[in-house]
Short mmCIF file of C-alpha atoms (C1' of nucleotides) in Angstrom, two decimals:
data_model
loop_
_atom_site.label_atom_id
_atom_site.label_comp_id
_atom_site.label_asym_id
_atom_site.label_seq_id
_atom_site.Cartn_x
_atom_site.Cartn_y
_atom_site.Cartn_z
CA UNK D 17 2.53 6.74 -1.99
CA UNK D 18 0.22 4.13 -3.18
CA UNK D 19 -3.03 2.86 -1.64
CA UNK D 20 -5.47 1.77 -4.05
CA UNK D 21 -6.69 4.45 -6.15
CA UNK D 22 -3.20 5.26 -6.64
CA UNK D 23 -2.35 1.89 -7.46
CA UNK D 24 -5.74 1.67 -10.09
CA UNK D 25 -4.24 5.28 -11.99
CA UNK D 26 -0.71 3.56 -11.59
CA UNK D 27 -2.07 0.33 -13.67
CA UNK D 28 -3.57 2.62 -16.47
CA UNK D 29 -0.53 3.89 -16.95
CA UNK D 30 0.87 0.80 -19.04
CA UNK D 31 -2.79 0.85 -21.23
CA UNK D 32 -0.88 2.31 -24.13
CA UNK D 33 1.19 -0.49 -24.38
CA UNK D 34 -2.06 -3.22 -24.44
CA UNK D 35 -1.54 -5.41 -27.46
CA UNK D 36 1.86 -4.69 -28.40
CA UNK D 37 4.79 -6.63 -28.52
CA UNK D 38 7.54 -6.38 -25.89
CA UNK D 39 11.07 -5.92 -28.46
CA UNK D 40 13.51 -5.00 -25.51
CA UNK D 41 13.78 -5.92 -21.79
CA UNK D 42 15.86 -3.49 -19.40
CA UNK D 43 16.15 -4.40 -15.64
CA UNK D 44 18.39 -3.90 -12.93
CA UNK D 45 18.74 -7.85 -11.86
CA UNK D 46 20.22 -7.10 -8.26
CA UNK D 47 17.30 -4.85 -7.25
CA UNK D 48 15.47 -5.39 -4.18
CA UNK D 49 12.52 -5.47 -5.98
CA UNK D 50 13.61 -8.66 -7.85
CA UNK D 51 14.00 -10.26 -3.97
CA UNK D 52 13.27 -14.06 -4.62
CA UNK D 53 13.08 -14.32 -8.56
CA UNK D 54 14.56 -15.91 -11.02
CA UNK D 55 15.50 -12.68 -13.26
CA UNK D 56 17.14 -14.70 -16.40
CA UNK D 57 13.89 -16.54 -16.53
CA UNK D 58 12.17 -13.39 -16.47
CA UNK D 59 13.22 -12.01 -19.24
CA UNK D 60 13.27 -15.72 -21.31
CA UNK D 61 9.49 -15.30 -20.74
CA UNK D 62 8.73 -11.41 -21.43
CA UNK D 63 10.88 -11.48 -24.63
CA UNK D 64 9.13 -11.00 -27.62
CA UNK D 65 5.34 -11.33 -25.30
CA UNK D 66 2.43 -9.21 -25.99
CA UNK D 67 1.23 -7.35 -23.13
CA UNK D 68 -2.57 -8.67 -23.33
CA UNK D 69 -4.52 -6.93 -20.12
CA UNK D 70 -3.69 -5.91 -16.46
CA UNK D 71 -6.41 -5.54 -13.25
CA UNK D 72 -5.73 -4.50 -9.93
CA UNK D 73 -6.89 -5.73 -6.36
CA UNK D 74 -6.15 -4.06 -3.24
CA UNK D 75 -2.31 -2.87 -3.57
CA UNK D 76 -1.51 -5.03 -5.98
CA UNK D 77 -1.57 -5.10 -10.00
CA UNK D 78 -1.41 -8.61 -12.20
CA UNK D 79 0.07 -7.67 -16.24
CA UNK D 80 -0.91 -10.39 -18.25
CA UNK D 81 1.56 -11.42 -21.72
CA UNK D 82 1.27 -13.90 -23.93
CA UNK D 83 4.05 -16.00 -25.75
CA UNK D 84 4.74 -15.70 -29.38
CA UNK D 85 4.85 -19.00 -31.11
CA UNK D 86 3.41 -22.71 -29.93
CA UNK D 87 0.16 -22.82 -27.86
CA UNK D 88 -1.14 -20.02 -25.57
CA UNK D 89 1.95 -19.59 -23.13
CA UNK D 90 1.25 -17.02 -20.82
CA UNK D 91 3.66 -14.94 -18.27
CA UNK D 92 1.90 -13.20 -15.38
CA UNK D 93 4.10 -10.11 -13.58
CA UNK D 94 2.58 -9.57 -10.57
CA UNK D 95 3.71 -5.73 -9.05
CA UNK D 96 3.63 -3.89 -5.67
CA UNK D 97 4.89 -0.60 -5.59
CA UNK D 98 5.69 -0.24 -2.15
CA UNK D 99 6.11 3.58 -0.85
CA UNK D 100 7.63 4.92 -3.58
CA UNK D 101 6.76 2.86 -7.00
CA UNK D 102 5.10 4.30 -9.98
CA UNK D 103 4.36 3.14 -13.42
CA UNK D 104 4.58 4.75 -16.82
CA UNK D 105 4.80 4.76 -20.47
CA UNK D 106 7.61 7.34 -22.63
CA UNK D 107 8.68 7.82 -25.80
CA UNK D 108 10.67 5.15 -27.53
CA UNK D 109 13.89 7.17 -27.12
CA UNK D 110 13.47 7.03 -23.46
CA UNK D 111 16.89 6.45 -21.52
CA UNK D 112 15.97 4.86 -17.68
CA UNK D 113 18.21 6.21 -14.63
CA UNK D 114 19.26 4.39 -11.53
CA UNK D 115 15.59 4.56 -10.19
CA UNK D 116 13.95 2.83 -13.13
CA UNK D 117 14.28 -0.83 -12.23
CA UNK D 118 12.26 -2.73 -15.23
CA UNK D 119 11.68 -1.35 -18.78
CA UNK D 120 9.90 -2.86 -21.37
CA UNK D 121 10.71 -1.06 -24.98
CA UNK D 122 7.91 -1.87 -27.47
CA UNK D 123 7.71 -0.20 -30.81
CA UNK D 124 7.14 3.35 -30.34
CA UNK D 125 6.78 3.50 -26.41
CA UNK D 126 8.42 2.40 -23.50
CA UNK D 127 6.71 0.87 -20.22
CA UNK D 128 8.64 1.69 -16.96
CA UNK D 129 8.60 0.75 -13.19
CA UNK D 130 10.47 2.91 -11.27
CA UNK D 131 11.15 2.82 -7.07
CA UNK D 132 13.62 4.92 -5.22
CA UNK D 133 13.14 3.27 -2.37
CA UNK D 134 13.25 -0.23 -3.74
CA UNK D 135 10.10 -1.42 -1.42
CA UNK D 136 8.06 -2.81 -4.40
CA UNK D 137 8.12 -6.02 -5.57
CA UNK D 138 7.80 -8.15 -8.92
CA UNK D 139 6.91 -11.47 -9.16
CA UNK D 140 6.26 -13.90 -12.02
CA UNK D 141 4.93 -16.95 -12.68
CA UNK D 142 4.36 -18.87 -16.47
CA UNK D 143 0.95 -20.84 -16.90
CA UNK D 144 0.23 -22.88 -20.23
CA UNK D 145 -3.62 -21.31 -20.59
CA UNK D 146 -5.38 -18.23 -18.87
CA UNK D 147 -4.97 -19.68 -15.35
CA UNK D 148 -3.49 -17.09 -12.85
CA UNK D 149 -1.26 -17.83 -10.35
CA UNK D 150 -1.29 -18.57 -7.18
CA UNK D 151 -0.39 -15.09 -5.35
CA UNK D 152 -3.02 -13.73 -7.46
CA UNK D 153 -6.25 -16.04 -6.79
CA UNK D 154 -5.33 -15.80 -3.10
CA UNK D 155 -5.77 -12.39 -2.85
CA UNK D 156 -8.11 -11.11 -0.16
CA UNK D 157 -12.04 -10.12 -1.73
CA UNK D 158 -11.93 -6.07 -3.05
CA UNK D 159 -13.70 -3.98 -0.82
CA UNK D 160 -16.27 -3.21 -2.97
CA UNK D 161 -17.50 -7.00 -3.89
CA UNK D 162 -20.75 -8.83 -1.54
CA UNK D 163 -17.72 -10.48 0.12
CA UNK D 164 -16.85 -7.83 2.34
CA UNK D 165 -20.39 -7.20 3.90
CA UNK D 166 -21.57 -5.69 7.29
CA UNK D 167 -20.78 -9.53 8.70
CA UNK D 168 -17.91 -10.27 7.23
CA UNK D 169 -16.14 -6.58 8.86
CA UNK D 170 -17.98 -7.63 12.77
CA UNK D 171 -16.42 -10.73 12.06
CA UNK D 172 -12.74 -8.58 11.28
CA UNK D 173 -13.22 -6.43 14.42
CA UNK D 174 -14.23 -10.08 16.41
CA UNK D 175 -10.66 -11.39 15.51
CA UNK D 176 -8.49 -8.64 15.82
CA UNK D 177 -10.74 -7.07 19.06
CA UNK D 178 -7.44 -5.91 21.08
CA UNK D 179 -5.84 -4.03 18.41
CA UNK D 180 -6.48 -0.47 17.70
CA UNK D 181 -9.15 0.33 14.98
CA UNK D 182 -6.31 2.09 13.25
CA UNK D 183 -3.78 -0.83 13.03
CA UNK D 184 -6.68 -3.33 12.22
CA UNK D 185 -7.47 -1.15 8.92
CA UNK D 186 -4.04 -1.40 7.24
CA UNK D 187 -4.20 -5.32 7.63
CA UNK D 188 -3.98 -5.93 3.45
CA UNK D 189 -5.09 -9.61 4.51
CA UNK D 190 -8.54 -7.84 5.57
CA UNK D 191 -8.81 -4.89 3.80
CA UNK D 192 -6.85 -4.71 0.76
CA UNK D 193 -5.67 -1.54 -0.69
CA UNK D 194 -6.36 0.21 2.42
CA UNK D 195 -3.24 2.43 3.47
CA UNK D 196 -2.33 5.05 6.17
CA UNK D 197 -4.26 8.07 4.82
CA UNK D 198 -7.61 5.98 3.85
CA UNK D 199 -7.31 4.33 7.36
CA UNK D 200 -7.46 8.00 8.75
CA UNK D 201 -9.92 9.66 6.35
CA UNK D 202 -12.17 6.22 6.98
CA UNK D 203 -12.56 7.06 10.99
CA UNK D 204 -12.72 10.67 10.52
CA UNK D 205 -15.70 10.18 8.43
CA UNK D 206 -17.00 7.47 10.66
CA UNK D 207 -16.10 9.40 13.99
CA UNK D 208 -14.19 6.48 15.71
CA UNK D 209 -11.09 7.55 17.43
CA UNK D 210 -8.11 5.42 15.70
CA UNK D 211 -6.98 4.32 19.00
CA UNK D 212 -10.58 2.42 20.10
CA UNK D 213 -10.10 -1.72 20.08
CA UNK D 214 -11.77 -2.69 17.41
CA UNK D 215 -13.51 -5.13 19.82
CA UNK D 216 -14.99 -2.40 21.63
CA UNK D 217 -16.88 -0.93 18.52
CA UNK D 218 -20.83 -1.14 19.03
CA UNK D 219 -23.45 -2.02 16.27
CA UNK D 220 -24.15 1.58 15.36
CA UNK D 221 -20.38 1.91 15.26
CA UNK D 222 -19.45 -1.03 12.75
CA UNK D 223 -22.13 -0.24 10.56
CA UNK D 224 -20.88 3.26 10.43
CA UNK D 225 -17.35 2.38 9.52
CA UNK D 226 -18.38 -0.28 6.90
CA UNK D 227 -20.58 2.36 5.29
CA UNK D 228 -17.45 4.86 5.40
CA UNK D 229 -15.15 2.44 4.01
CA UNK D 230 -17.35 1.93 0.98
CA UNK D 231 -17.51 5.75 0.58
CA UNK D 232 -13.66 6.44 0.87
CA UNK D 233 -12.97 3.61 -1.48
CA UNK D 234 -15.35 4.82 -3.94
CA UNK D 235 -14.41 8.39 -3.95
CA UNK D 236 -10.96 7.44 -3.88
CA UNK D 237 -10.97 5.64 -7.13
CA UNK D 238 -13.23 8.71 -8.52
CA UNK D 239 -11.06 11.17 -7.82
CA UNK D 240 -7.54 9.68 -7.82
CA UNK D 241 -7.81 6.67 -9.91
CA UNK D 242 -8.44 8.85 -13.09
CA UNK D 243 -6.11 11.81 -13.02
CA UNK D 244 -4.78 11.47 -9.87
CA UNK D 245 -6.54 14.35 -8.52
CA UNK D 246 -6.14 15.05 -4.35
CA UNK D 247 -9.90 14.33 -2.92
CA UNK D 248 -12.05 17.83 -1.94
CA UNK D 249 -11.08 20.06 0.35
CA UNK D 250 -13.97 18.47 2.38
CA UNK D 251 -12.14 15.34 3.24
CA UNK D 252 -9.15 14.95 5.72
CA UNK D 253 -6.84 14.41 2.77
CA UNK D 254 -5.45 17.46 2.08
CA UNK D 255 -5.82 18.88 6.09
CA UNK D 256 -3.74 15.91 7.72
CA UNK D 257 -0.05 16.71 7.48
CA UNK D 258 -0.56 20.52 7.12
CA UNK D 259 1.36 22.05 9.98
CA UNK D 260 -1.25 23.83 11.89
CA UNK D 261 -4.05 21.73 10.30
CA UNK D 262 -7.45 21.93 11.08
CA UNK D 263 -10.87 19.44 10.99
CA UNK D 264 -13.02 20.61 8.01
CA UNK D 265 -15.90 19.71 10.23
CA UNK D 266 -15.23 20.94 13.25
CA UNK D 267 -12.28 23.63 12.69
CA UNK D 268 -10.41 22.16 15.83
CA UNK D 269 -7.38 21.72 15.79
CA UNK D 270 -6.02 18.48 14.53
CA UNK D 271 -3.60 15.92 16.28
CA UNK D 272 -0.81 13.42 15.24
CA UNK D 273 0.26 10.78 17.05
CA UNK D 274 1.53 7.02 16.20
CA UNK D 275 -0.99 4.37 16.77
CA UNK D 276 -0.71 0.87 15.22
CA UNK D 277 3.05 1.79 14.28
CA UNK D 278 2.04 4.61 12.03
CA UNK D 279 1.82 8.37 12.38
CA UNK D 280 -1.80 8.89 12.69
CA UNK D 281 -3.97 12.33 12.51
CA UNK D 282 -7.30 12.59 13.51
CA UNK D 283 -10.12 15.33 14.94
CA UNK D 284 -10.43 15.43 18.54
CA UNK D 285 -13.87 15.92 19.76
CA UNK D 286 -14.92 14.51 16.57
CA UNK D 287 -13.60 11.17 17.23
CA UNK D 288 -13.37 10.92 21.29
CA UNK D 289 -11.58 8.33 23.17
CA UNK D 290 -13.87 6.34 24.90
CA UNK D 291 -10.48 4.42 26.93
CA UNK D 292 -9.71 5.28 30.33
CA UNK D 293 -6.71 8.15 30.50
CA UNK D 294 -3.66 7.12 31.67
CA UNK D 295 -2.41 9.60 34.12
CA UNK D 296 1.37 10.95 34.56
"C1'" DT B 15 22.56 16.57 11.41
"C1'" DC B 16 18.01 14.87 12.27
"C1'" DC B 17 13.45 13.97 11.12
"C1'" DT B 18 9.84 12.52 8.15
"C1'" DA B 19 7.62 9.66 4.36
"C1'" DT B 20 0.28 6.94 1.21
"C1'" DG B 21 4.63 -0.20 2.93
"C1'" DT B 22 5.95 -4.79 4.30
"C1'" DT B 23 8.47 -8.22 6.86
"C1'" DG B 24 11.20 -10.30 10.37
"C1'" DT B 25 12.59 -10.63 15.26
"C1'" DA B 26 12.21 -10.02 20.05
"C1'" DT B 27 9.22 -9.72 23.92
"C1'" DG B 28 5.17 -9.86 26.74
"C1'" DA Y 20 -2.04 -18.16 19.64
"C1'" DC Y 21 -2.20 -13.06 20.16
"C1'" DA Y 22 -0.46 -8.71 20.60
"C1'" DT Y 23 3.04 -4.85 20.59
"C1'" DA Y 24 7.27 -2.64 19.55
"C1'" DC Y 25 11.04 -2.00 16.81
"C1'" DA Y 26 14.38 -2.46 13.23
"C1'" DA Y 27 15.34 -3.16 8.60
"C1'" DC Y 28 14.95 -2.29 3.82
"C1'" DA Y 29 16.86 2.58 0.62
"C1'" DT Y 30 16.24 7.23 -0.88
"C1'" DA Y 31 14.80 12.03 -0.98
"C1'" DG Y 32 13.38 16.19 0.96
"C1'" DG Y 33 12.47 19.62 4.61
#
DNA sequence: TCCTATGTTGTATG
DNA sequence: ACATACAACATAGG
């Protein structure tokens, strides 16, 4: 499920456990998730750590621990929870099933990652000081820093100008955290049909989309990020994969089809297809 | 049984 | 180099 407002209430989720010790480390060390790591090492690292902070960028979350003992050690987890992932804390008494992939037991509480689906990923990495690593500092801007101004999105739509709008948006090199149903709610709001090359978007039109990815990425995080709350009935959210769904704007009705490799749903009318038709 | 799923990655092909 | 299409990953739910 998570794009990232979902990934931001996800993170919060392990807040309890800020500033206590990790006593007891539970994983499943064949799990896809795990693809690529050394698990024994791992757990050498998270054993007896203090979880000290977390942040999030785009789709993906960075949980900061520190090492008991000699200098300032630190282990960095970095997680993606892919379609299915989801973090959170239970009781100390907690017992994990099959689904629940890493546990962390601290005193009174227990920190869990759990993913059906097993299209998340952990990684790790050990640094001596407060230096993150590598697949964290190389991370794409967030959507919402001076980075990712009008220029820097015309510069986007320049590169990728063949492309569909739609398939351009869920490039997480580009436009971190952006998923499937923000990609759709962004060109509903900006009226851009999901199928247009993003080379073919005018001025009027780029500006309109970078304004309406600000908005859906702010109201996302205000809505979801807290309580995980759907957005108003005024967006596309909650309309899109409603049999028989219709615009809120425009009451037509609404159509699915896959563009960019993913089902997409957007208004016709509202967001008109400038291409030529192809004929049967 | 078949289809779908808020994701990513690798391969084949144009 | 760029782009598209498709399969694969693994599970649950309609």
């Amino acid at each position: 499920m998570p794009e990232l407002a979902e990934v931001e209430f996800y993170r919060r989720q392990w807040d309890p456990g800020v500033g206590a010790r990790v006593r007891e480390i539970l994983l499943h060390p064949k799990a896809r998730i795990f693809r690529g790591i050394d698990t024994a090492r791992l757990v050498r690292g998270l054993a007896e750590s203090t979880l000290v902070a977390s942040e999030a960028r785009g789709k993906q979350m960075l949980f900061h621990f520190r090492g008991r003992g000699r200098g300032a050690s630190s282990l960095w987890i970095g997680l993606h929870l892919g379609m299915t992932g989801a973090l959170r804390a239970e009781g100390e008494s907690f017992r994990p099933d099959r689904h629940d992939h890493l546990v962390l037991r601290q005193r009174g509480r227990t920190l869990v990652f759990r993913d059906p689906r097993l299209f998340g990923r952990v990684r790790f990495a050990e640094s001596t000081g407060e230096q993150r690593p590598d697949f964290w500092t190389e991370l794409p801007p967030d959507l919402r820093s001076r980075a990712f101004d009008l220029e820097a999105l015309r510069s986007f739509l320049r590169r990728r100008g063949r492309s569909p709008i739609k398939a351009v948006l869920l490039d997480q090199e580009r436009f971190p955290g952006i998923g499937n149903w923000m990609a759709d709610e962004i060109l509903w709001r900006a009226e851009i049909h999901p199928g247009l090359p993003a080379g073919r978007l005018d001025a009027e039109r780029a500006r309109r989309l970078h304004r309406e990815i600000g908005f859906v990425v702010r109201g996302a995080m205000r809505h979801i990020a807290p309580a995980f709350r759907d957005p108003p009935r005024s967006w596309l959210f909650s309309h899109r994969w409603a049999d028989g769904g219709r615009c809120p704007a425009t009451g037509a009705a609404l159509v699915r089809e896959t563009i960019g490799g993913r089902t997409t749903c957007w208004s016709p009318g509202r967001q008109r297809d400038p291409r030529p038709r192809k004929r049967s």
